[in-house]
JSON list of C-alpha atoms in Angstrom, two decimals:
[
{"chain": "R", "resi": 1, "resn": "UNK", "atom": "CA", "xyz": [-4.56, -14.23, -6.92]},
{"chain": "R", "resi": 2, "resn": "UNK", "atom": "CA", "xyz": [-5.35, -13.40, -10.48]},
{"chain": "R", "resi": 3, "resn": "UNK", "atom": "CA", "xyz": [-7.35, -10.41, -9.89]},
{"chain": "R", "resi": 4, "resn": "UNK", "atom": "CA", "xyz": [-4.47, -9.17, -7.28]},
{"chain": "R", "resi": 5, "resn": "UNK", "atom": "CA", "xyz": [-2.14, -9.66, -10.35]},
{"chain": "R", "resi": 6, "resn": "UNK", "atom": "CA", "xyz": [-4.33, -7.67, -12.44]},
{"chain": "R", "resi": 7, "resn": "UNK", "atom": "CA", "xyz": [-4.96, -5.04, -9.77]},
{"chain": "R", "resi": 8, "resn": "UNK", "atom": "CA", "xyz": [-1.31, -4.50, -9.90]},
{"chain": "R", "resi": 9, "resn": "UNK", "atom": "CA", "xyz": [-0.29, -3.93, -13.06]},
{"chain": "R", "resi": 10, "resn": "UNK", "atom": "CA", "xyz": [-3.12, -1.90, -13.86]},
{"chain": "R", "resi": 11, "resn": "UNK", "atom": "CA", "xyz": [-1.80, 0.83, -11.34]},
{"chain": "R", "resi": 12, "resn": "UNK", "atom": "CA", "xyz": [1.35, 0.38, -13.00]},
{"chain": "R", "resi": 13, "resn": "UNK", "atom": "CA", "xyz": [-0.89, 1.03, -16.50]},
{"chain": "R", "resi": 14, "resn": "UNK", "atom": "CA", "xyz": [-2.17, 3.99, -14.49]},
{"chain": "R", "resi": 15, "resn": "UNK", "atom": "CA", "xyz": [1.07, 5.51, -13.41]},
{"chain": "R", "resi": 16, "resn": "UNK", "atom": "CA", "xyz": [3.31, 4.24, -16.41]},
{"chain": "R", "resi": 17, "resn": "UNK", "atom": "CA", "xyz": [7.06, 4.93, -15.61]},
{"chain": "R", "resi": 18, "resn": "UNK", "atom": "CA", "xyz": [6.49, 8.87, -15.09]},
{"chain": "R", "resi": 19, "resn": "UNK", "atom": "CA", "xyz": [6.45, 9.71, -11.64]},
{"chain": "R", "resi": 20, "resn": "UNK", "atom": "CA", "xyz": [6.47, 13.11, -9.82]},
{"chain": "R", "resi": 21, "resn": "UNK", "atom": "CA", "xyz": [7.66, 11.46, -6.55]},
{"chain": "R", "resi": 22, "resn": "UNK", "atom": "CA", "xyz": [11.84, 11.03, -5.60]},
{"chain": "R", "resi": 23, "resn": "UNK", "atom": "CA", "xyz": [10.86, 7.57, -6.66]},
{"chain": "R", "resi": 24, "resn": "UNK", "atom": "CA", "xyz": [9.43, 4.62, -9.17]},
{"chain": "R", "resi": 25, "resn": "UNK", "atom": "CA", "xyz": [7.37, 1.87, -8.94]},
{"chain": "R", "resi": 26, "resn": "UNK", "atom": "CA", "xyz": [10.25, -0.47, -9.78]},
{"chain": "R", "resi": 27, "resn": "UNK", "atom": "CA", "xyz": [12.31, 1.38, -6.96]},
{"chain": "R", "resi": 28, "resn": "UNK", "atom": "CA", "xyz": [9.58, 0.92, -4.62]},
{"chain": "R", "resi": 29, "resn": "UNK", "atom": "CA", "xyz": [9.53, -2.69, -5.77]},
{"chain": "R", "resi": 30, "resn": "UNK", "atom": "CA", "xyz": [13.05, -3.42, -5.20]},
{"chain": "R", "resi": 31, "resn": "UNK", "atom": "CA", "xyz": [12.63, -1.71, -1.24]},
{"chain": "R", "resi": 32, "resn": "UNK", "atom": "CA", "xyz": [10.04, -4.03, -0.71]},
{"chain": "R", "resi": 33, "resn": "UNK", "atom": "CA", "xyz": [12.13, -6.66, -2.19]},
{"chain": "R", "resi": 34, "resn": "UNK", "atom": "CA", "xyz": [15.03, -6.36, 0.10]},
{"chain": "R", "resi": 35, "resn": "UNK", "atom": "CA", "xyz": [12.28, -5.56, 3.51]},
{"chain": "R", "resi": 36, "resn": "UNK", "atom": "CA", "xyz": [10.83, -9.14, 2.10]},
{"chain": "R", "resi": 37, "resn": "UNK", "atom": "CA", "xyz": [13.80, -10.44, 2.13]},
{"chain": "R", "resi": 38, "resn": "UNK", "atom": "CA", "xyz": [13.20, -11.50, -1.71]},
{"chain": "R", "resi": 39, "resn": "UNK", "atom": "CA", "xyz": [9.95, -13.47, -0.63]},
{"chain": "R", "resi": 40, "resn": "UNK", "atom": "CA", "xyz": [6.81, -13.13, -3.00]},
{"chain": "R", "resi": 41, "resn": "UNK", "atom": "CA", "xyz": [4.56, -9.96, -2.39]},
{"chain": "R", "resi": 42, "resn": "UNK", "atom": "CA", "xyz": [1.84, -7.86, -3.99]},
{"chain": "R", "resi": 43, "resn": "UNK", "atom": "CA", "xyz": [3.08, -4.29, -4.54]},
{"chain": "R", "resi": 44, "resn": "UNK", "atom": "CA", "xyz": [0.40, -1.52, -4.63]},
{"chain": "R", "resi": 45, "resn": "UNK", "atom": "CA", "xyz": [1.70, 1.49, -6.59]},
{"chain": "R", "resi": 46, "resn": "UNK", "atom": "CA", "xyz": [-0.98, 4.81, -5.22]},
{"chain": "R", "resi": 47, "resn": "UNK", "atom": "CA", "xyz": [-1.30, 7.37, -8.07]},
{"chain": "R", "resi": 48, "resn": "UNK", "atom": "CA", "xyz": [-0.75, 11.17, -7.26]},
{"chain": "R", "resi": 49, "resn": "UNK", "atom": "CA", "xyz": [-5.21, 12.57, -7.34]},
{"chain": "R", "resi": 50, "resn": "UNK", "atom": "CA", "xyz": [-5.01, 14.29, -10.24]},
{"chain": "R", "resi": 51, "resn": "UNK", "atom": "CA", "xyz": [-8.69, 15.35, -10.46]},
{"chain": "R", "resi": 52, "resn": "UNK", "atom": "CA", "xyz": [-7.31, 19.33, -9.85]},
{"chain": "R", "resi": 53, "resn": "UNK", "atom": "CA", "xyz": [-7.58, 18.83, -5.91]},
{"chain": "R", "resi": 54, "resn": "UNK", "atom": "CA", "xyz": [-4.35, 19.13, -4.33]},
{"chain": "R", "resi": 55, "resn": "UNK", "atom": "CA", "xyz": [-2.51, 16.30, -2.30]},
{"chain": "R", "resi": 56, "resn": "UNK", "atom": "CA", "xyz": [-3.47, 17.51, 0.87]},
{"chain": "R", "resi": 57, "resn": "UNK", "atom": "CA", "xyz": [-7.37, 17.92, 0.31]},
{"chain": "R", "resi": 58, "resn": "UNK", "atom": "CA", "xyz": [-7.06, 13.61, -1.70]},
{"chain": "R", "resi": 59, "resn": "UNK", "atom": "CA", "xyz": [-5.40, 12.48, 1.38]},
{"chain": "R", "resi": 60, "resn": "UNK", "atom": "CA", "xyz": [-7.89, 14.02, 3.87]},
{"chain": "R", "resi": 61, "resn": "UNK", "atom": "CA", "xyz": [-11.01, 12.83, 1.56]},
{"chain": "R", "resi": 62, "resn": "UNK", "atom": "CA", "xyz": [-9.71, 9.23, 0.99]},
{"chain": "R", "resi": 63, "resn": "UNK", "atom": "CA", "xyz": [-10.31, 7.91, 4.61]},
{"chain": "R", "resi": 64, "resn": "UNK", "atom": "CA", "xyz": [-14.05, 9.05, 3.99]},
{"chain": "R", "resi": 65, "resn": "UNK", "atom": "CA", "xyz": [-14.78, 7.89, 0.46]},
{"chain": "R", "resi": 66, "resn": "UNK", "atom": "CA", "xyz": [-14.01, 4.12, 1.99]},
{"chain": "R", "resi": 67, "resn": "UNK", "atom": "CA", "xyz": [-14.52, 1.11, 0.16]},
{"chain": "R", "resi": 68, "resn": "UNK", "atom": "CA", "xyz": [-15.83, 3.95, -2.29]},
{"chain": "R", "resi": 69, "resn": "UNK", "atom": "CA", "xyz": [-12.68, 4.53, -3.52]},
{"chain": "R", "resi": 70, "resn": "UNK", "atom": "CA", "xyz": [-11.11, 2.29, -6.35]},
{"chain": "R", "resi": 71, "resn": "UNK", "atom": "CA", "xyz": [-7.67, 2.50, -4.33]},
{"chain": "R", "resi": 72, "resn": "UNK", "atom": "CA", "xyz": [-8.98, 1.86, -1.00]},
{"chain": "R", "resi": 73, "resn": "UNK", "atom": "CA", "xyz": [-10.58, -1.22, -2.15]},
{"chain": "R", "resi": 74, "resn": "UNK", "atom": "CA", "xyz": [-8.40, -2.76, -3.87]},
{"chain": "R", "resi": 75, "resn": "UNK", "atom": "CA", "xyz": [-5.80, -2.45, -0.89]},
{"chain": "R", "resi": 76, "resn": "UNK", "atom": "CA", "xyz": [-8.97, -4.45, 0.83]},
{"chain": "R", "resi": 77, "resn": "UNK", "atom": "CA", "xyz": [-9.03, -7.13, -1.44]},
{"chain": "R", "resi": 78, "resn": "UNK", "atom": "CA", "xyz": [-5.36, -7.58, -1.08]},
{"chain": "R", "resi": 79, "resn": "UNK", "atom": "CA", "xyz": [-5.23, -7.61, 2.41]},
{"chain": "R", "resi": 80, "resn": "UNK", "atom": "CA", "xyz": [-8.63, -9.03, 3.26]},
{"chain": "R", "resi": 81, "resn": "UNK", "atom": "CA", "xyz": [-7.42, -12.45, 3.16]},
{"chain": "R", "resi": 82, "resn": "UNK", "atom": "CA", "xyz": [-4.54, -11.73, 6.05]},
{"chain": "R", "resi": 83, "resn": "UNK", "atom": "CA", "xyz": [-7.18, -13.19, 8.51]},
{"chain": "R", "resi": 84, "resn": "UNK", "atom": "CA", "xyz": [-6.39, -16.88, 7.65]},
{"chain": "R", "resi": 85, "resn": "UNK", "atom": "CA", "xyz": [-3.44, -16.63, 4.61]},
{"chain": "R", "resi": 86, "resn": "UNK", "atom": "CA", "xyz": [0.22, -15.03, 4.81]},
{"chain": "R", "resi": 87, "resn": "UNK", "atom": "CA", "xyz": [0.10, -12.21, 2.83]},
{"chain": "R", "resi": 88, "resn": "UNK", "atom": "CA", "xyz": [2.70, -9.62, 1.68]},
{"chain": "R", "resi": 89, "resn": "UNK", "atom": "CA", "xyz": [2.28, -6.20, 0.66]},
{"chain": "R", "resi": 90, "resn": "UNK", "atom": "CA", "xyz": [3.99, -3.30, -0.04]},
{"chain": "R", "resi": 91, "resn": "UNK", "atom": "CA", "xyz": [2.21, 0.22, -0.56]},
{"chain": "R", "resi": 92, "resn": "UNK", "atom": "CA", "xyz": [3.83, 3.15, -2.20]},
{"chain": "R", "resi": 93, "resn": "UNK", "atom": "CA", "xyz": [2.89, 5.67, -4.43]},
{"chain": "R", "resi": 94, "resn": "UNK", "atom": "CA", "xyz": [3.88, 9.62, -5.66]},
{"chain": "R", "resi": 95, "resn": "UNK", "atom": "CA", "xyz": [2.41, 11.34, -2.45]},
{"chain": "R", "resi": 96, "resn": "UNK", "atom": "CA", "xyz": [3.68, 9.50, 0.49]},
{"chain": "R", "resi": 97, "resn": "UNK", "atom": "CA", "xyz": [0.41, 10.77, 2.62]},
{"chain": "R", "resi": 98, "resn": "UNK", "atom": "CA", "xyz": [-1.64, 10.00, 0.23]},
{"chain": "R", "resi": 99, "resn": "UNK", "atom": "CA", "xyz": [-0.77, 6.08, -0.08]},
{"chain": "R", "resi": 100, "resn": "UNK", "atom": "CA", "xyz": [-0.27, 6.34, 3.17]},
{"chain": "R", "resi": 101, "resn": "UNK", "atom": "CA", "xyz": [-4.21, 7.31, 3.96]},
{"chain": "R", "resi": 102, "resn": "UNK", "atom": "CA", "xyz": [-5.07, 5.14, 1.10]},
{"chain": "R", "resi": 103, "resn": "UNK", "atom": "CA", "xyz": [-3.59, 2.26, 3.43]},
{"chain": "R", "resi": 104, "resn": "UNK", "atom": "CA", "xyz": [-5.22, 3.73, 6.51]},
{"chain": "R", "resi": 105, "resn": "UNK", "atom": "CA", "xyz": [-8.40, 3.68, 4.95]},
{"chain": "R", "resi": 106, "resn": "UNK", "atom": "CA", "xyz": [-8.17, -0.02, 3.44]},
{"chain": "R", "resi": 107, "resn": "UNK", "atom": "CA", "xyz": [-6.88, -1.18, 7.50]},
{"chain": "R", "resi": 108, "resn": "UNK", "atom": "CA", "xyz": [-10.24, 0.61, 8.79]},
{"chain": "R", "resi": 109, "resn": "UNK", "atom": "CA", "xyz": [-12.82, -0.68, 6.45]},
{"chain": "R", "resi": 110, "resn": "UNK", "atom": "CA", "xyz": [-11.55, -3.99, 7.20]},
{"chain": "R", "resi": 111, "resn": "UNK", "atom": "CA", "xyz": [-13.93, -5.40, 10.26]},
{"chain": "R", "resi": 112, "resn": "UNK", "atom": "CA", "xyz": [-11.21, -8.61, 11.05]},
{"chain": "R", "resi": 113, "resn": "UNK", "atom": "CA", "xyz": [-7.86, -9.16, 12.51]},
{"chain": "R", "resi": 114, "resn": "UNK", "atom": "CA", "xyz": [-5.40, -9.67, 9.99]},
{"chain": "R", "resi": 115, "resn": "UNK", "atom": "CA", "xyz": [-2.60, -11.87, 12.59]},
{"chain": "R", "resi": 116, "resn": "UNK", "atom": "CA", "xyz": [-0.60, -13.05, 8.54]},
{"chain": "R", "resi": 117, "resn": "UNK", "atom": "CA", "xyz": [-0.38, -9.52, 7.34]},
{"chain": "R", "resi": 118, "resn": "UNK", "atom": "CA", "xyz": [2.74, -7.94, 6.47]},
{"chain": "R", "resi": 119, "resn": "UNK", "atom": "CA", "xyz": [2.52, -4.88, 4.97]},
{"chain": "R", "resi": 120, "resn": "UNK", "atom": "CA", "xyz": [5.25, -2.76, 3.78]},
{"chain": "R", "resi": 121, "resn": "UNK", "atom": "CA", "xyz": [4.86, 1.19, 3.63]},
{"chain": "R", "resi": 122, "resn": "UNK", "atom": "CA", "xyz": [7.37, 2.82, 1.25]},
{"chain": "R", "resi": 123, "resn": "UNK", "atom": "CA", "xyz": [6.99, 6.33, 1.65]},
{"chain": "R", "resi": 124, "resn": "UNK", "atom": "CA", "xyz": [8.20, 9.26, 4.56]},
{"chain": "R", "resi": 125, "resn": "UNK", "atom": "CA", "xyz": [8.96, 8.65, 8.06]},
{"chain": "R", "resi": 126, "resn": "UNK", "atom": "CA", "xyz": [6.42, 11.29, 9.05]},
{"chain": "R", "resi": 127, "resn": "UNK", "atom": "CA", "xyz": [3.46, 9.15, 6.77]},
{"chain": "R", "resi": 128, "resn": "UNK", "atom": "CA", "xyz": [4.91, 5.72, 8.26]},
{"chain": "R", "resi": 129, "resn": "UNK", "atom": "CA", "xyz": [3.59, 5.97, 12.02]},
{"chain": "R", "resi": 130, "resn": "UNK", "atom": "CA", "xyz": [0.39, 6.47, 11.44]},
{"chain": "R", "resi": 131, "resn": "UNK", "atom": "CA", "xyz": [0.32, 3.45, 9.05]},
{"chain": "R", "resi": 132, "resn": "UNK", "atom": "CA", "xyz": [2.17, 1.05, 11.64]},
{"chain": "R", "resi": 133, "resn": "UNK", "atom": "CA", "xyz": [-0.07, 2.29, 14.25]},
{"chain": "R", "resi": 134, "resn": "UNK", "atom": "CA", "xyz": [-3.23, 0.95, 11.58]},
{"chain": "R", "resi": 135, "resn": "UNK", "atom": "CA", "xyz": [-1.33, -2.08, 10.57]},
{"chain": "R", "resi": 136, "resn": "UNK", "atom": "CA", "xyz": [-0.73, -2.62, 14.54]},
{"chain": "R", "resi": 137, "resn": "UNK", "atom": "CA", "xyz": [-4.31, -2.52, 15.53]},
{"chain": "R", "resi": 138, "resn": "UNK", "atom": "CA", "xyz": [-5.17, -5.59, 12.88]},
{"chain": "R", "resi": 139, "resn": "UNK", "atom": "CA", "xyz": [-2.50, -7.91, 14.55]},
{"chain": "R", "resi": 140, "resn": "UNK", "atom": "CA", "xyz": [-0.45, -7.35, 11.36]},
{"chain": "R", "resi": 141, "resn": "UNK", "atom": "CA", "xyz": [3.32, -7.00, 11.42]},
{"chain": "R", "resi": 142, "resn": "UNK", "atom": "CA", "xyz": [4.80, -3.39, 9.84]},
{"chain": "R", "resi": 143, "resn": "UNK", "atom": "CA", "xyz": [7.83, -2.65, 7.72]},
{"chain": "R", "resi": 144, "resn": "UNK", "atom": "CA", "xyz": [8.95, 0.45, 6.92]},
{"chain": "R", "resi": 145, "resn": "UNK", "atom": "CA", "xyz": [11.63, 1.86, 3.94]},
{"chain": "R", "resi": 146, "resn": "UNK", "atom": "CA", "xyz": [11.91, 5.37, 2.45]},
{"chain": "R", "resi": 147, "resn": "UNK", "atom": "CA", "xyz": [11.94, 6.48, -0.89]},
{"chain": "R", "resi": 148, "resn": "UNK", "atom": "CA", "xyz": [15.82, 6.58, -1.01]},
{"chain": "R", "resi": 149, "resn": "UNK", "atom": "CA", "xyz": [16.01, 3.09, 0.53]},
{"chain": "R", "resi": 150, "resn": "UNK", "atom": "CA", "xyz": [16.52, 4.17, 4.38]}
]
């Protein structure tokens, strides 16, 4: 639970309070707050790539890196545990389809069913069925919100 902890806060480190996205970690936060109807959850805020590749390219290169990437497993060590303990979490970040894939790519990598995972994507409707679908396929249980709380 520690290392989930420390997982979170340092994206938060990562990110700081200057975000390029219509909205903040702490916004994000209080979405997932009112989807978990104020129960305890891990939130995992997904950095814009800002290695000079654009969005698009991160998003389509995440799903291969795998467990490879940092973000990807980290969303695995949250989640892995959904196969025998409840377990919240809520995923947003600066580039919707790039948490989104970040997500998609944690779900895939993961060889169990996850029947106590709830997962919570905070990001655009067009990013969110593709996660639910992933989610879905692990036995988990979807939530949705959008950046401006819809």
């Amino acid at each position: 639970m520690k290392l989930f902890a420390a997982f979170t806060i340092l994206l938060f480190a990562l990110v700081g309070c200057a975000t390029t996205g219509s909205q903040s970690p702490q916004q994000a936060a209080q979405s997932a707050a009112n989807l978990f109807e104020q129960q305890k959850f891990n939130l995992v805020w997904v950095p814009a790539a800002n290695n000079g590749i654009s969005g698009a390219m991160a998003s389509a290169l995440i799903g291969s890196a795998g467990l490879e990437s940092p973000i990807v497993s980290g969303i695995h060590q949250i989640i892995a545990p959904a196969s025998k303990a409840d377990v919240r979490v809520a995923i947003s970040g600066t580039d919707s389809s790039f948490a989104a894939n970040s997500a998609i790519a944690a779900l895939s990598n993961t060889s169990s069913m996850l029947p106590k995972l709830q997962l919570a994507f905070i990001g655009s409707t067009s990013d969110a069925a593709a996660v639910r679908s992933a989610v879905e396929a692990k036995g988990g249980k979807f939530l949705h919100a959008t950046p401006n709380g819809s």
